[in-house]
PDB file of C-alpha atoms in Angstrom:
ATOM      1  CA  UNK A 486       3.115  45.114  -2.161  1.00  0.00           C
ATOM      2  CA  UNK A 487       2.684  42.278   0.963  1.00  0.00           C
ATOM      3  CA  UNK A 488      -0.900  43.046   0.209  1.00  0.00           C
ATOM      4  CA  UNK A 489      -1.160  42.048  -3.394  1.00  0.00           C
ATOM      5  CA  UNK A 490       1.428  39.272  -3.059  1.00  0.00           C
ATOM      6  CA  UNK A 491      -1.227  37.956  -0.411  1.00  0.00           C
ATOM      7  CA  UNK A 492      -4.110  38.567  -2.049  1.00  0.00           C
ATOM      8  CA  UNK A 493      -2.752  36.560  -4.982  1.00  0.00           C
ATOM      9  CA  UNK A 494      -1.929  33.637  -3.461  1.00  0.00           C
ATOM     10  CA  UNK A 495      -5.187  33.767  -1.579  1.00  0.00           C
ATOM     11  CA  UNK A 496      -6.719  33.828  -5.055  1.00  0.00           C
ATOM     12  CA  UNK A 497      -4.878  30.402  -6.355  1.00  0.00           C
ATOM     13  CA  UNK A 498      -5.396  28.769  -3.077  1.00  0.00           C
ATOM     14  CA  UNK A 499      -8.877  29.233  -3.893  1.00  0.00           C
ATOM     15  CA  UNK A 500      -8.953  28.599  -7.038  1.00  0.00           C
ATOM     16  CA  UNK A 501      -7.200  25.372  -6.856  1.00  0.00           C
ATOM     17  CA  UNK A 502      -9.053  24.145  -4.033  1.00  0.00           C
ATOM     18  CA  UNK A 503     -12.657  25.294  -5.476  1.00  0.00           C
ATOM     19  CA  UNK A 504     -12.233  24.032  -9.260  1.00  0.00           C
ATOM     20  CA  UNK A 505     -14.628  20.766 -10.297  1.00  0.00           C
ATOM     21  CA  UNK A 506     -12.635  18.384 -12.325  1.00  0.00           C
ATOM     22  CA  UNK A 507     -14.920  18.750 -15.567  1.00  0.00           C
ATOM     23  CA  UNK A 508     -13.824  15.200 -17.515  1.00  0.00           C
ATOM     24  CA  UNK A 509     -14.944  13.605 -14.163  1.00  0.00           C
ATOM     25  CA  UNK A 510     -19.034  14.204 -14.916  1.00  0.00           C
ATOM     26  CA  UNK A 511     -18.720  12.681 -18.321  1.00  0.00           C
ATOM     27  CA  UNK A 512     -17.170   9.463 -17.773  1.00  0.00           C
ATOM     28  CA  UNK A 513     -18.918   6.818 -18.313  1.00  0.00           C
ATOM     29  CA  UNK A 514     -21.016   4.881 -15.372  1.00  0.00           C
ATOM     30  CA  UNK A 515     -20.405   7.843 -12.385  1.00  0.00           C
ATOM     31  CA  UNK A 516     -23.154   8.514 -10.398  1.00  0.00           C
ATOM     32  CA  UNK A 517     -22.618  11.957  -8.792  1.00  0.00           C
ATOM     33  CA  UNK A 518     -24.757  13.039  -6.073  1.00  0.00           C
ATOM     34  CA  UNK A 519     -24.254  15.765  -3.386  1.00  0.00           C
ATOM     35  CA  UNK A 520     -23.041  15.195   0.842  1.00  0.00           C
ATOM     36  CA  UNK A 521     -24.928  16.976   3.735  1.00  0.00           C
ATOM     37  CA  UNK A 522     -22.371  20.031   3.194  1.00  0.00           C
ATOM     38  CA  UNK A 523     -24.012  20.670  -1.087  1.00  0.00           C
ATOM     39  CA  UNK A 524     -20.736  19.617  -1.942  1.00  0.00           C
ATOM     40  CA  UNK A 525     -20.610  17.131  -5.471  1.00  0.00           C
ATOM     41  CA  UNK A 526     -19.132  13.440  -4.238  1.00  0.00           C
ATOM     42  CA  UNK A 527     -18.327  10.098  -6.345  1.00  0.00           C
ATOM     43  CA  UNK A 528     -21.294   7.993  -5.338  1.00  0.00           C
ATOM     44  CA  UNK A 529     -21.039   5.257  -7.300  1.00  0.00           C
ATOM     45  CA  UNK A 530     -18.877   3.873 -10.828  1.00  0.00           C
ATOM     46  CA  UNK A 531     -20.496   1.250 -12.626  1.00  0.00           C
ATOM     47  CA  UNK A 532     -18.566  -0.997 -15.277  1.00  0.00           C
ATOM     48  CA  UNK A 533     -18.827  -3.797 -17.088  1.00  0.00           C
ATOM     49  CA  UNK A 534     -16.753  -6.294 -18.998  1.00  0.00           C
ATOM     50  CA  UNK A 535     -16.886  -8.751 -21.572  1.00  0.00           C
ATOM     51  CA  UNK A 536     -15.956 -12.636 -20.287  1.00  0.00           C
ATOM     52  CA  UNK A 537     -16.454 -15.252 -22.591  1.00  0.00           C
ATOM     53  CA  UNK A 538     -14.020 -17.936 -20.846  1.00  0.00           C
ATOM     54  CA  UNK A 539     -13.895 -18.543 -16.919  1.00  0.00           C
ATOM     55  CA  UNK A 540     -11.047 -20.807 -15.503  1.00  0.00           C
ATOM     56  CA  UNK A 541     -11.785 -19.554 -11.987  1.00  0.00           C
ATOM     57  CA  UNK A 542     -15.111 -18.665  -9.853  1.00  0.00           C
ATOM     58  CA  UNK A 543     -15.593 -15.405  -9.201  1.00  0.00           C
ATOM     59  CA  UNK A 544     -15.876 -15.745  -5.540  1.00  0.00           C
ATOM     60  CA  UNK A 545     -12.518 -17.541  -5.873  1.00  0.00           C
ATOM     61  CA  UNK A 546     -10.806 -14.154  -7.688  1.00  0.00           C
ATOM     62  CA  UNK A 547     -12.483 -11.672  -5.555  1.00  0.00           C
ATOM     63  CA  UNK A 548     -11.533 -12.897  -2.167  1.00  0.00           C
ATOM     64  CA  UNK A 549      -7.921 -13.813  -3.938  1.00  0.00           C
ATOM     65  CA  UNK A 550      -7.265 -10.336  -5.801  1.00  0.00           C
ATOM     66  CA  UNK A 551      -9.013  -7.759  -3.421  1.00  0.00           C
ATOM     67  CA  UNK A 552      -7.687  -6.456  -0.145  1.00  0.00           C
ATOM     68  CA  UNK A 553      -9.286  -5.725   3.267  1.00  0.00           C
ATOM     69  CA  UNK A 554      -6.494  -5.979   5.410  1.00  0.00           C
ATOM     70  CA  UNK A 555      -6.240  -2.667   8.234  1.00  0.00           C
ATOM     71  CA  UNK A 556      -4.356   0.447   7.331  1.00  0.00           C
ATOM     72  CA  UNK A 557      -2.755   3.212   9.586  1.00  0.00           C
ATOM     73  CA  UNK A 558      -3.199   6.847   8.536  1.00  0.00           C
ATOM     74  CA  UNK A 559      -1.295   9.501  10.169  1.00  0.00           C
ATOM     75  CA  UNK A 560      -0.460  12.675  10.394  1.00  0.00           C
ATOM     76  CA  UNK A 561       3.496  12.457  10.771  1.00  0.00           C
ATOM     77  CA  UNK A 562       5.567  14.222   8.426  1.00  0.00           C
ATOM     78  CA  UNK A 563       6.712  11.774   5.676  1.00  0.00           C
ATOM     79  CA  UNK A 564       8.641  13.488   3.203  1.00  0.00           C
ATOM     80  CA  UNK A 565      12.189  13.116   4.872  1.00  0.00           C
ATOM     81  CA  UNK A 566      15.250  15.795   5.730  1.00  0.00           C
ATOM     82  CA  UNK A 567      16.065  16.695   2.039  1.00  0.00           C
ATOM     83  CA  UNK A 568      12.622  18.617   2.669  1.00  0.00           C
ATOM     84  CA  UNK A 569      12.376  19.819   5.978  1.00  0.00           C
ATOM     85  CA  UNK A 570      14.882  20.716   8.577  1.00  0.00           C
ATOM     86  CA  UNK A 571      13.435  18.300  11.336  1.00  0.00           C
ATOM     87  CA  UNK A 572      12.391  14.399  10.203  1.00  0.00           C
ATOM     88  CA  UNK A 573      11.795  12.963  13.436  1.00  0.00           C
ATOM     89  CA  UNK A 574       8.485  15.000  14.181  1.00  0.00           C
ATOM     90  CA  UNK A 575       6.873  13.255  16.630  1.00  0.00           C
ATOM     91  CA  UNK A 576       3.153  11.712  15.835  1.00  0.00           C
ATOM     92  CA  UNK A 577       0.265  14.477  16.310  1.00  0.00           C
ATOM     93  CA  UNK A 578      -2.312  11.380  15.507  1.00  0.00           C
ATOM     94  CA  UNK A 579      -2.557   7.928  14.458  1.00  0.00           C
ATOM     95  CA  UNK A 580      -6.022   6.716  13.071  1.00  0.00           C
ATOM     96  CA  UNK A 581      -5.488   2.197  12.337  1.00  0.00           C
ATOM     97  CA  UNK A 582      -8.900   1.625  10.304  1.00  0.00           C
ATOM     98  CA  UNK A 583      -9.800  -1.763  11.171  1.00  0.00           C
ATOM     99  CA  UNK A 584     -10.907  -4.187   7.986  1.00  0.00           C
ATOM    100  CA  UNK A 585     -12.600  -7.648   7.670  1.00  0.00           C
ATOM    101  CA  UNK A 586     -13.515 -10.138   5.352  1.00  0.00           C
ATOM    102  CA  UNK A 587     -13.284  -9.270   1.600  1.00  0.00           C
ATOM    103  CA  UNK A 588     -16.691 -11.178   0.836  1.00  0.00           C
ATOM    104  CA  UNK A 589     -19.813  -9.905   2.551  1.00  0.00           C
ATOM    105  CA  UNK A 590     -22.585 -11.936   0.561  1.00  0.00           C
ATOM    106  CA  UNK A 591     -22.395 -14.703  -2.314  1.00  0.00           C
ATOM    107  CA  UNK A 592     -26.529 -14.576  -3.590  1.00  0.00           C
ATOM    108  CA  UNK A 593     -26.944 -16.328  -7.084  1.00  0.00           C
ATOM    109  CA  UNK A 594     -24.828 -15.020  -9.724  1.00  0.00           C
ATOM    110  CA  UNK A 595     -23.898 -11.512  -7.496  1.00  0.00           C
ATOM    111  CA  UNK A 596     -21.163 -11.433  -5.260  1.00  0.00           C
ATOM    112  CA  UNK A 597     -20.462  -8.394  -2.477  1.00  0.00           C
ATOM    113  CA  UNK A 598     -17.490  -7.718  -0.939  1.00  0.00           C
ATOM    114  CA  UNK A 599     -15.605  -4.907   1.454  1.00  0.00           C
ATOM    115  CA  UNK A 600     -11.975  -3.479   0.265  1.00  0.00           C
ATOM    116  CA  UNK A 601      -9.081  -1.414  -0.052  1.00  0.00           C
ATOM    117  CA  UNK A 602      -7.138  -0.292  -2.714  1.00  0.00           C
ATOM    118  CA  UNK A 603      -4.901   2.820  -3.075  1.00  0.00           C
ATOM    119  CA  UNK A 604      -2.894   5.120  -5.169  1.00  0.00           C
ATOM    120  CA  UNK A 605      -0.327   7.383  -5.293  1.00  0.00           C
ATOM    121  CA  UNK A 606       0.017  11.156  -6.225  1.00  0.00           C
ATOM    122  CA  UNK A 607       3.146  12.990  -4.475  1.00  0.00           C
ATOM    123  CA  UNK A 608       1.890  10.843  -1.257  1.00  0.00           C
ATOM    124  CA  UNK A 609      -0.387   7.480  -0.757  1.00  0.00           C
ATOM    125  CA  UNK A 610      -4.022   7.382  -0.708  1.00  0.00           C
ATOM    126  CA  UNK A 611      -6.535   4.598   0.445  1.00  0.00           C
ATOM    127  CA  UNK A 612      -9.440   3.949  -1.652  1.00  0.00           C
ATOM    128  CA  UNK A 613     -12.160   1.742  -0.205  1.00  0.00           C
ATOM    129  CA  UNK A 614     -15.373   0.926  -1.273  1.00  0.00           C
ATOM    130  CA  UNK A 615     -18.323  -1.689  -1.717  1.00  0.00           C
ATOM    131  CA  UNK A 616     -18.078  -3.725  -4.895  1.00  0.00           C
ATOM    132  CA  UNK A 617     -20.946  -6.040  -5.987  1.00  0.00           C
ATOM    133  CA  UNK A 618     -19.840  -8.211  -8.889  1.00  0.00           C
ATOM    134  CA  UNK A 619     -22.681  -9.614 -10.805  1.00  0.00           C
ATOM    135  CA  UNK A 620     -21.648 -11.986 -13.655  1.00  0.00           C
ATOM    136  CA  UNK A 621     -24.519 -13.232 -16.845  1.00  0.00           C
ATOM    137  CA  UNK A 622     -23.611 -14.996 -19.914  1.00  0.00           C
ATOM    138  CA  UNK A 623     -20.834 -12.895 -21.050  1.00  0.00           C
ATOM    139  CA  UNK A 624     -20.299 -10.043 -19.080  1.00  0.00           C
ATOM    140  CA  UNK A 625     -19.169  -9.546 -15.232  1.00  0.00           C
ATOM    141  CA  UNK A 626     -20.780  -6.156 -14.379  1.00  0.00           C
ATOM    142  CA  UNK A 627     -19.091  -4.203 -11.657  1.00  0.00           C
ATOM    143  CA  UNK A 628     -20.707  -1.253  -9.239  1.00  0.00           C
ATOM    144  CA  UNK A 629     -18.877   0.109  -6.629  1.00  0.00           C
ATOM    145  CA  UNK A 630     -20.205   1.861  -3.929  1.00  0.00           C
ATOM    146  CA  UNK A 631     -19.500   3.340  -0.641  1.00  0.00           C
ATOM    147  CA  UNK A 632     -16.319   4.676  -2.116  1.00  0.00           C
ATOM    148  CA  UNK A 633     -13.498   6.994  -0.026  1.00  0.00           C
ATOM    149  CA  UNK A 634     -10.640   8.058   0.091  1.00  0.00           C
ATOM    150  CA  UNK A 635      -8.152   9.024   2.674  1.00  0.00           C
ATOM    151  CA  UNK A 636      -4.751  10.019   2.527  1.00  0.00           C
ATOM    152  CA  UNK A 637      -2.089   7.800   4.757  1.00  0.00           C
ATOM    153  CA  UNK A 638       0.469  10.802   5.383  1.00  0.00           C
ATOM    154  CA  UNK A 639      -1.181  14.471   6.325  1.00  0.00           C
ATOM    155  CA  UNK A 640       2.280  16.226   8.055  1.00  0.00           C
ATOM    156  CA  UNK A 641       1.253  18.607  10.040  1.00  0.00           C
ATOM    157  CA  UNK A 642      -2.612  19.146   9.356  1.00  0.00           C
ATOM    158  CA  UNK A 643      -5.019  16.736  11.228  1.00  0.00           C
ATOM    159  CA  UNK A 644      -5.576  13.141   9.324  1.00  0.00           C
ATOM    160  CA  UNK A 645      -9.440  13.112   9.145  1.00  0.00           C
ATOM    161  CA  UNK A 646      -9.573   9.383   7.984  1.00  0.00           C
ATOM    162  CA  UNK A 647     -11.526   8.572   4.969  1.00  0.00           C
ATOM    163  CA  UNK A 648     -14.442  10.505   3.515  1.00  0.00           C
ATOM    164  CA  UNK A 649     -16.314  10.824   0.424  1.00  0.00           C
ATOM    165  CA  UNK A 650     -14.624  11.462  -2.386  1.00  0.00           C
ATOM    166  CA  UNK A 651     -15.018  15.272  -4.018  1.00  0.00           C
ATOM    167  CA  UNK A 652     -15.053  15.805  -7.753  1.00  0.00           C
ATOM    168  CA  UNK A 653     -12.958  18.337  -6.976  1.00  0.00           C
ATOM    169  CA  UNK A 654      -9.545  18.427  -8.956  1.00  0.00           C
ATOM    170  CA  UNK A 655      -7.541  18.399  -5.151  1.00  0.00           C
ATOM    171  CA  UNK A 656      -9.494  15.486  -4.212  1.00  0.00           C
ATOM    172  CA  UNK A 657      -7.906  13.803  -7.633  1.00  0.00           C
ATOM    173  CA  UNK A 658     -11.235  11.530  -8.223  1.00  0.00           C
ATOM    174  CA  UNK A 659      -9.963  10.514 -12.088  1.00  0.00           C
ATOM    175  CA  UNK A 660      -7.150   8.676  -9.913  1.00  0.00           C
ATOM    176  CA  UNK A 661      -9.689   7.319  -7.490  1.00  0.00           C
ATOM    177  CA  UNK A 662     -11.224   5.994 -10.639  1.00  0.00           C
ATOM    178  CA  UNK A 663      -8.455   4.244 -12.374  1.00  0.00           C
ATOM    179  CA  UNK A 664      -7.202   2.384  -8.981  1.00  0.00           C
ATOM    180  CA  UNK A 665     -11.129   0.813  -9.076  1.00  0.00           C
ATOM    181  CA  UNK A 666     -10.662   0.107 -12.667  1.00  0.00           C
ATOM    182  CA  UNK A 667      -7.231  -1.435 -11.607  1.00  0.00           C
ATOM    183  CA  UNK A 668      -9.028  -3.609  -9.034  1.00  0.00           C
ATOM    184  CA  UNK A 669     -11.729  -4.457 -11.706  1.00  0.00           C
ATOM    185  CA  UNK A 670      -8.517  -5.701 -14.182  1.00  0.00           C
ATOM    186  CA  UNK A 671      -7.064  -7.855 -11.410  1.00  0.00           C
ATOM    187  CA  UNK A 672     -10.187 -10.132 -10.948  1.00  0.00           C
ATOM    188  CA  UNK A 673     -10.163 -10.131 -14.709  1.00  0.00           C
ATOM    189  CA  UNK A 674      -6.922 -11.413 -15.267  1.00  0.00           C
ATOM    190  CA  UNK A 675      -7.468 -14.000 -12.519  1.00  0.00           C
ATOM    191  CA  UNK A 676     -10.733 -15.140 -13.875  1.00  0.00           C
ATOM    192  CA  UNK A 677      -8.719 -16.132 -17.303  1.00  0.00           C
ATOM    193  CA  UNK A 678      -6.178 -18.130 -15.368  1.00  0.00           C
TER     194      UNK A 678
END
């Protein structure tokens, strides 16, 4: 009997941590490509919206709207007593990743800047990335690049900082999506103000 009961929760461990989110390959303007280890990763999201009137530059709304500013991931516990018997477990590892300036280049009509965003799902994750915001006539077209993830709260397992995001349904890249589309919606809104 232990043996089945182990062998089945072998099996959904593995199945939950080997499954490809599917809707993930046909959204619209993801670039998938593979990491040293053959493993699919989010390599770049491209999108694009319609602006027809500009109050505000936008240099001006990117370096307002986006964030670089440090964050500390670590591998305390962070769910609290109600969950487990001891809350005060000491720090196995603290990782601060230091930022910079938002805006990296202003060329022309592109602009390319460094960020952070994040998101939550039972715990907090960092997002950042590489966005280059290119604007013609009556569109600002948006690519980001570079993107990662990394969660700020690992309990007891190791915090490995941020790597490239999976398309794996763990790795939750639909979420990693709409925070970047949340970002993109921010300069928007501050470009009509």
């Amino acid at each position: 009997m232990r043996k089945l009961i182990a062998l089945f929760v072998a099996l959904m461990l593995t199945s939950c941590a080997s499954q490809k989110m599917a809707s993930i390959y046909q959204m619209e303007g993801i670039e998938i490509t593979k990491n040293s280890s053959d493993v699919d990763i989010l390599n770049k999201y491209r999108t694009s919206r319609v602006i027809t009137t500009i109050h505000s530059s936008l240099s001006l709304c990117i370096a307002q709207e986006l964030d670089n500013t440090p964050v500390v991931l670590t591998s305390e516990n962070h769910f609290g007593s109600h969950w487990w018997f001891s809350n005060n477990i000491p720090n196995q590892q603290a990782i601060t990743v230091n930022s910079g300036e938002s805006i990296k280049l202003i060329e022309g009509n592109s602009i390319v800047a460094n960020a952070i965003t994040d998101y939550h799902y039972y715990s907090k994750y960092f997002v950042s990335y590489t966005l280059t915001a290119t604007r013609d006539k009556n569109n600002i077209h948006y690519l980001f690049s570079n993107i990662k993830q990394a969660q700020q709260y690992t309990g007891s397992v190791v915090n490995d900082g941020f790597e490239s995001v999976k398309t794996l349904q763990s790795a939750h890249p639909n979420l990693v999506i709409e925070a970047l589309n949340k970002e993109v919606d921010k300069i928007q809104a501050c470009l009509l103000q």
